[in-house]
Short mmCIF file of C-alpha atoms in Angstrom, two decimals:
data_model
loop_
_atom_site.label_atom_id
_atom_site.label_comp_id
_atom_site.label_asym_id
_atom_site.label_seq_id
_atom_site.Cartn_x
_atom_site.Cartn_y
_atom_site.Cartn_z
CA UNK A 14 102.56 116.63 87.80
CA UNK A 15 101.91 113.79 90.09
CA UNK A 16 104.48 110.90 89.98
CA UNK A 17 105.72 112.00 87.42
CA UNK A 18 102.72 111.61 85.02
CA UNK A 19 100.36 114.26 83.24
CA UNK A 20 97.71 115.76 85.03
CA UNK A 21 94.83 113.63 84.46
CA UNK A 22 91.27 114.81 83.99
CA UNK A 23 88.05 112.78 83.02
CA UNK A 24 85.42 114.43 81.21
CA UNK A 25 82.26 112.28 80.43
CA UNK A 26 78.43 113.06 80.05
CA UNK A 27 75.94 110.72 81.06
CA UNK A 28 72.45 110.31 81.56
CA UNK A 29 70.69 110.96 85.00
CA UNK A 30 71.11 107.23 85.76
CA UNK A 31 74.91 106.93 85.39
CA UNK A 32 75.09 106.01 81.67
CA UNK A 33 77.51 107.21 79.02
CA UNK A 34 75.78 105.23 76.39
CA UNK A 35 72.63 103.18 75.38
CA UNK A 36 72.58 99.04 75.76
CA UNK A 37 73.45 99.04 71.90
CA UNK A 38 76.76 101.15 72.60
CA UNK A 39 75.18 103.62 70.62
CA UNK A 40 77.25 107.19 70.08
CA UNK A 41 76.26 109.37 73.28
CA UNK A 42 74.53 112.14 71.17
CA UNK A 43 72.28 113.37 74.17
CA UNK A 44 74.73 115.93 75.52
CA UNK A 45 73.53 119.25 74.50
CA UNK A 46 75.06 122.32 72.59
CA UNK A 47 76.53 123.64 75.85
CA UNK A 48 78.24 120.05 77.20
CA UNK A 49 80.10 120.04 73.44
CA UNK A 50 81.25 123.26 74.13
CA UNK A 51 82.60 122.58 77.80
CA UNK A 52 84.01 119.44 76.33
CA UNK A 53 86.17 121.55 73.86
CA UNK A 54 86.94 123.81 76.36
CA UNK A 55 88.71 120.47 78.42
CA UNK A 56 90.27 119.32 75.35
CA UNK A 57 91.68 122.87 74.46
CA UNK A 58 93.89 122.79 78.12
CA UNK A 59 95.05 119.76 77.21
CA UNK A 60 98.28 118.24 75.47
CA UNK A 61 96.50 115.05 74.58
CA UNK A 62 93.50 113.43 74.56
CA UNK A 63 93.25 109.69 75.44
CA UNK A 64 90.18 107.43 74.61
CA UNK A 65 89.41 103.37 73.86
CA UNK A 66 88.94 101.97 70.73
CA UNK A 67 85.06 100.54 71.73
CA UNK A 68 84.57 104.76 72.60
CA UNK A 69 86.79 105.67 68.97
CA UNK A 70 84.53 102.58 67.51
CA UNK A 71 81.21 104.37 68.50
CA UNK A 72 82.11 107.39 66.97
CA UNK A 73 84.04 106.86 64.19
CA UNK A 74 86.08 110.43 65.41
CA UNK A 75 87.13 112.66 67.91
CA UNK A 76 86.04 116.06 68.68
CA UNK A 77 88.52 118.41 67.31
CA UNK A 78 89.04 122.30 68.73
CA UNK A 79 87.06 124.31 66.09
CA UNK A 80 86.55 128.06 68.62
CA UNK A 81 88.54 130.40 67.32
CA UNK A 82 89.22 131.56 70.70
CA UNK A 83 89.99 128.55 71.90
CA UNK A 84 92.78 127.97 69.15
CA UNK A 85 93.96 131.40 69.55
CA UNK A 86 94.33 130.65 73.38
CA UNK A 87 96.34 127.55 72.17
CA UNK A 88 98.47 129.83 70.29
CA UNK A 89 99.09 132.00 72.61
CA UNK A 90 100.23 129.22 75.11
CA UNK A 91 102.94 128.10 72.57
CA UNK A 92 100.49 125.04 71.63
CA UNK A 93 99.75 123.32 68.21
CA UNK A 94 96.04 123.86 67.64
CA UNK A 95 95.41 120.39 68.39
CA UNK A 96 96.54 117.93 71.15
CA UNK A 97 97.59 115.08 70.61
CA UNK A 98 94.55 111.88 70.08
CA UNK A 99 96.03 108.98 71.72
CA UNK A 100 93.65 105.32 71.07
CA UNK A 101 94.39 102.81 73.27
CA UNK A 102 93.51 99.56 72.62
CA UNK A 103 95.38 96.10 73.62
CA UNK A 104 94.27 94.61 69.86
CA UNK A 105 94.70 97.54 67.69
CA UNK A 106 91.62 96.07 65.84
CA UNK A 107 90.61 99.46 64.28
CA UNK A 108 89.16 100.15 60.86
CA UNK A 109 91.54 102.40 58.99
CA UNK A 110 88.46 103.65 57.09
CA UNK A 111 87.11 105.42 59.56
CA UNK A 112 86.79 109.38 59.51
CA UNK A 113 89.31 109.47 62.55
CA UNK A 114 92.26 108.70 60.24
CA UNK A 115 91.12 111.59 57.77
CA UNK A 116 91.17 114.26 60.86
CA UNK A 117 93.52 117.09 60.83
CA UNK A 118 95.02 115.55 64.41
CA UNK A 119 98.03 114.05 65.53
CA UNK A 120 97.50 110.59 65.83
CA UNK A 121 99.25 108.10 68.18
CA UNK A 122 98.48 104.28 69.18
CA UNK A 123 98.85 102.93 72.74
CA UNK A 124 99.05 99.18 72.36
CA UNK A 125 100.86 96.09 73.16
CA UNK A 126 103.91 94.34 71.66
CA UNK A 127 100.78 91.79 69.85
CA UNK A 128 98.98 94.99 69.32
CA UNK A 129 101.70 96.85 67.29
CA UNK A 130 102.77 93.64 65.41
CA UNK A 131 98.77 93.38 64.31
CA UNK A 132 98.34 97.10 63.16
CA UNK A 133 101.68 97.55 61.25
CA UNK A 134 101.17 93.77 59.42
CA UNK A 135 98.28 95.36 57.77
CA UNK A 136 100.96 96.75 55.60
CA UNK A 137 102.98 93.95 55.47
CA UNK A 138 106.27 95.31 57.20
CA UNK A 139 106.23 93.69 60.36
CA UNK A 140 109.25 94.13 62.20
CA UNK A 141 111.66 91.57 63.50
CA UNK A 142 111.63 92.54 66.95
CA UNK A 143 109.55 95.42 68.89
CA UNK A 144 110.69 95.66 72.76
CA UNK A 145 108.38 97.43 75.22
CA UNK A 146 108.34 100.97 75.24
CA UNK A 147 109.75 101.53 71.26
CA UNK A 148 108.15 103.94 69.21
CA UNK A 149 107.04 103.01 65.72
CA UNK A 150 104.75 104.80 63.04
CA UNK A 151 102.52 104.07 60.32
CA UNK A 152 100.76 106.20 57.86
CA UNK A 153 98.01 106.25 60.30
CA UNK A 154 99.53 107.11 63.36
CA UNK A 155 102.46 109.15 64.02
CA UNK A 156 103.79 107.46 66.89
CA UNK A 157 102.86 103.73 68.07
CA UNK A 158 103.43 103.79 71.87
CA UNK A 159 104.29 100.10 73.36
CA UNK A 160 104.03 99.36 77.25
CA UNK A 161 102.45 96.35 78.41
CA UNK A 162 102.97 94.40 81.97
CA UNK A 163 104.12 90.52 82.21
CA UNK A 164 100.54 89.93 81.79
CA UNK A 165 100.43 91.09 77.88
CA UNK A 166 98.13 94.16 79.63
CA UNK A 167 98.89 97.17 78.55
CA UNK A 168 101.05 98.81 81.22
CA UNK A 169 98.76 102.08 81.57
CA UNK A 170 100.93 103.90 84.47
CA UNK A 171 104.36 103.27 82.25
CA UNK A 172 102.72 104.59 79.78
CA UNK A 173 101.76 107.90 80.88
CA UNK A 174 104.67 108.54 82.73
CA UNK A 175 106.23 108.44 79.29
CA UNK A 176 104.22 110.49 78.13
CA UNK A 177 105.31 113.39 80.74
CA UNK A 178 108.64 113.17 79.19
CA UNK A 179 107.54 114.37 75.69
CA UNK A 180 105.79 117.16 77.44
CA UNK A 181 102.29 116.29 77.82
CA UNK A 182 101.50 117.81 81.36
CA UNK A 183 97.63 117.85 81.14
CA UNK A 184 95.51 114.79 79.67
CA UNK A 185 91.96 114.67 79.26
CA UNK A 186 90.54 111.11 78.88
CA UNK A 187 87.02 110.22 76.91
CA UNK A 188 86.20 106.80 77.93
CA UNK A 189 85.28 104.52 77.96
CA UNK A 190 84.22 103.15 81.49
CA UNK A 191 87.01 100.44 80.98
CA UNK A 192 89.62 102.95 80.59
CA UNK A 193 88.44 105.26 83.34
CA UNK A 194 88.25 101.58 85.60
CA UNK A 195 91.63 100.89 84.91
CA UNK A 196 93.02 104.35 85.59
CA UNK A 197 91.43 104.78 88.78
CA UNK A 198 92.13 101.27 89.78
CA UNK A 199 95.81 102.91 89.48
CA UNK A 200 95.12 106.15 91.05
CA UNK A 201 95.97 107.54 87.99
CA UNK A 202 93.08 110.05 87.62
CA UNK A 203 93.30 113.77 89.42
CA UNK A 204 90.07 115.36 88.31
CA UNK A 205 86.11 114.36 86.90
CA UNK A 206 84.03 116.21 85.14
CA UNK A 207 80.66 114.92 84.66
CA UNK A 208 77.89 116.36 82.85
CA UNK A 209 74.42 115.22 84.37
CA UNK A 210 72.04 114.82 80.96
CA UNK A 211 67.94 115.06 81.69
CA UNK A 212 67.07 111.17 80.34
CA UNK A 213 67.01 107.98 81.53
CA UNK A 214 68.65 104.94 79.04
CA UNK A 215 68.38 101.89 81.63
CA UNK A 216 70.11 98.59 80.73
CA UNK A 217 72.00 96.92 83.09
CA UNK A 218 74.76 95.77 79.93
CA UNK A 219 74.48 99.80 79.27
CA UNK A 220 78.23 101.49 80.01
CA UNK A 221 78.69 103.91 83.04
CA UNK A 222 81.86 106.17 83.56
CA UNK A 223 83.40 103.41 85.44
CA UNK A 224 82.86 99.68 84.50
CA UNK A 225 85.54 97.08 85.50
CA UNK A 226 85.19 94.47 88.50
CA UNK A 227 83.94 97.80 90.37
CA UNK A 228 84.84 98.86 94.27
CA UNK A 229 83.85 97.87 97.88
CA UNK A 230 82.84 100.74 99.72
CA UNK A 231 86.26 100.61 102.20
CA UNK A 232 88.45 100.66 99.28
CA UNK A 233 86.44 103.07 96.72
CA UNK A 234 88.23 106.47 95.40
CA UNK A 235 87.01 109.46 97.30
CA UNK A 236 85.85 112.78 95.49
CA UNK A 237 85.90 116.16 96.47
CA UNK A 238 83.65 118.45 94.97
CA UNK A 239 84.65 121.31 93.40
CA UNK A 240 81.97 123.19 91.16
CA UNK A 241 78.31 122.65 90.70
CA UNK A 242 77.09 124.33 87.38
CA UNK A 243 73.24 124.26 85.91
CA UNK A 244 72.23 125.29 82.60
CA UNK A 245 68.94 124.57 81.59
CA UNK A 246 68.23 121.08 81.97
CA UNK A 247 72.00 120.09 82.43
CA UNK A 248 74.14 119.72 85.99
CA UNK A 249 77.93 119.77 85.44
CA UNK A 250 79.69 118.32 88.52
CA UNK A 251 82.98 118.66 88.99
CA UNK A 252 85.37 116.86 91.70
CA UNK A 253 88.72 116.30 92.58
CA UNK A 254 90.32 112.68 93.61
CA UNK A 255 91.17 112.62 97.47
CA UNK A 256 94.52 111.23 98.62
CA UNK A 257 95.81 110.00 102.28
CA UNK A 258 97.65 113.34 101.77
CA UNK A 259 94.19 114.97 101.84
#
């Protein structure tokens, strides 16, 4: 682990202009049968998977590990045959109805102290007092994860280095391009993987892998690439961050 933190991998297709989803926000559907399946190949090696509420929102779930082999490989590693889903979302404005909460997964929230206090008065037991960093539940979620800055922010480096110390040593995050922002604004992120679709969505309100403020050339993150891999119509890139230690 680095600084004490999981290993942190992105994995995101988009199209051949850089985006991860129409101007409508539309689910990304255009990944083919072979980006799914390197997708639950990433989430398989990981302990949890971490993803915003607009990308949960889109969807309406997450991709679960259905290989056999993949589970199996799980097994053999001493793993549940899920990781852990983790939303984040500074709100918590999420629809309970959604197909998400009727996965087989475990479930927990990353929020703020506002966040938690909105989600759990849903069911009318708010609690007196929630400091930063407590761990709550709700039928929904198993655990409700609370770190946020003086800001009200959600405090995204606490947070994972929490999560190293309930064993979580390789995360794999979904998006969206807020998240991914944020993370790298941190230097939070190790690894990339991003699968090169054949189609061009255009927009400029459409989402790439990283949104935010953005990054002048002097102070952008550097990649290293690792692998180059082509099936069919599809490129799959993937890089490493670079560090001063680098």
């Amino acid at each position: 682990m680095l600084q004490h933190r999981p290993h942190t991998t992105v994995v995101l297709a988009m199209s051949a202009d850089g985006k991860i989803a129409d101007f409508r926000r539309s689910p990304a559907r255009f990944g083919s049968r072979v980006d799914k399946a390197h997708l639950e190949k990433q989430i398989a090696a990981s302990d949890a998977v971490l993803f915003g509420a607009g990308t949960l929102g889109a969807y309406g779930t997450t991709l679960t590990v259905t290989d056999p082999t993949l589970v199996q490989l799980r097994a053999q590693g001493g793993k549940p045959p899920q990781p852990v889903h983790i939303v984040t979302t500074h709100s918590a404005n999420l629809n309970p109805e959604i197909n998400f909460f009727k996965q087989p997964v475990r479930r927990w929230l990353l929020t703020t102290t506002a966040g938690a206090l909105s989600w759990k008065g849903r069911l009318q037991t708010l609690p007196s007092t929630l400091e930063t960093g407590a761990k709550d539940c709700s039928p929904e979620f198993e655990q409700i994860l609370v770190f946020e800055t003086s800001t009200r922010e959600i405090d995204i480096s606490a947070a994972l280095k929490h999560l190293a110390t309930l064993h979580i040593t390789r995360l794999v995050v979904l998006g969206g391009g807020e998240l991914v922002a944020s993370l790298l604004g941190l230097d939070l992120i190790d690894e990339l993987w991003l699968t090169v679709c054949p189609l061009i969505l255009g927009g400029n309100t459409a989402p790439t892998p990283v949104d935010g403020k953005g990054f002048l050339p002097n102070l952008a993150p550097k990649l290293q690439l690792l692998e180059v891999h082509t099936v069919e119509q599809e490129v799959f890139l993937h890089y490493r961050l670079q560090r001063p230690a680098d």
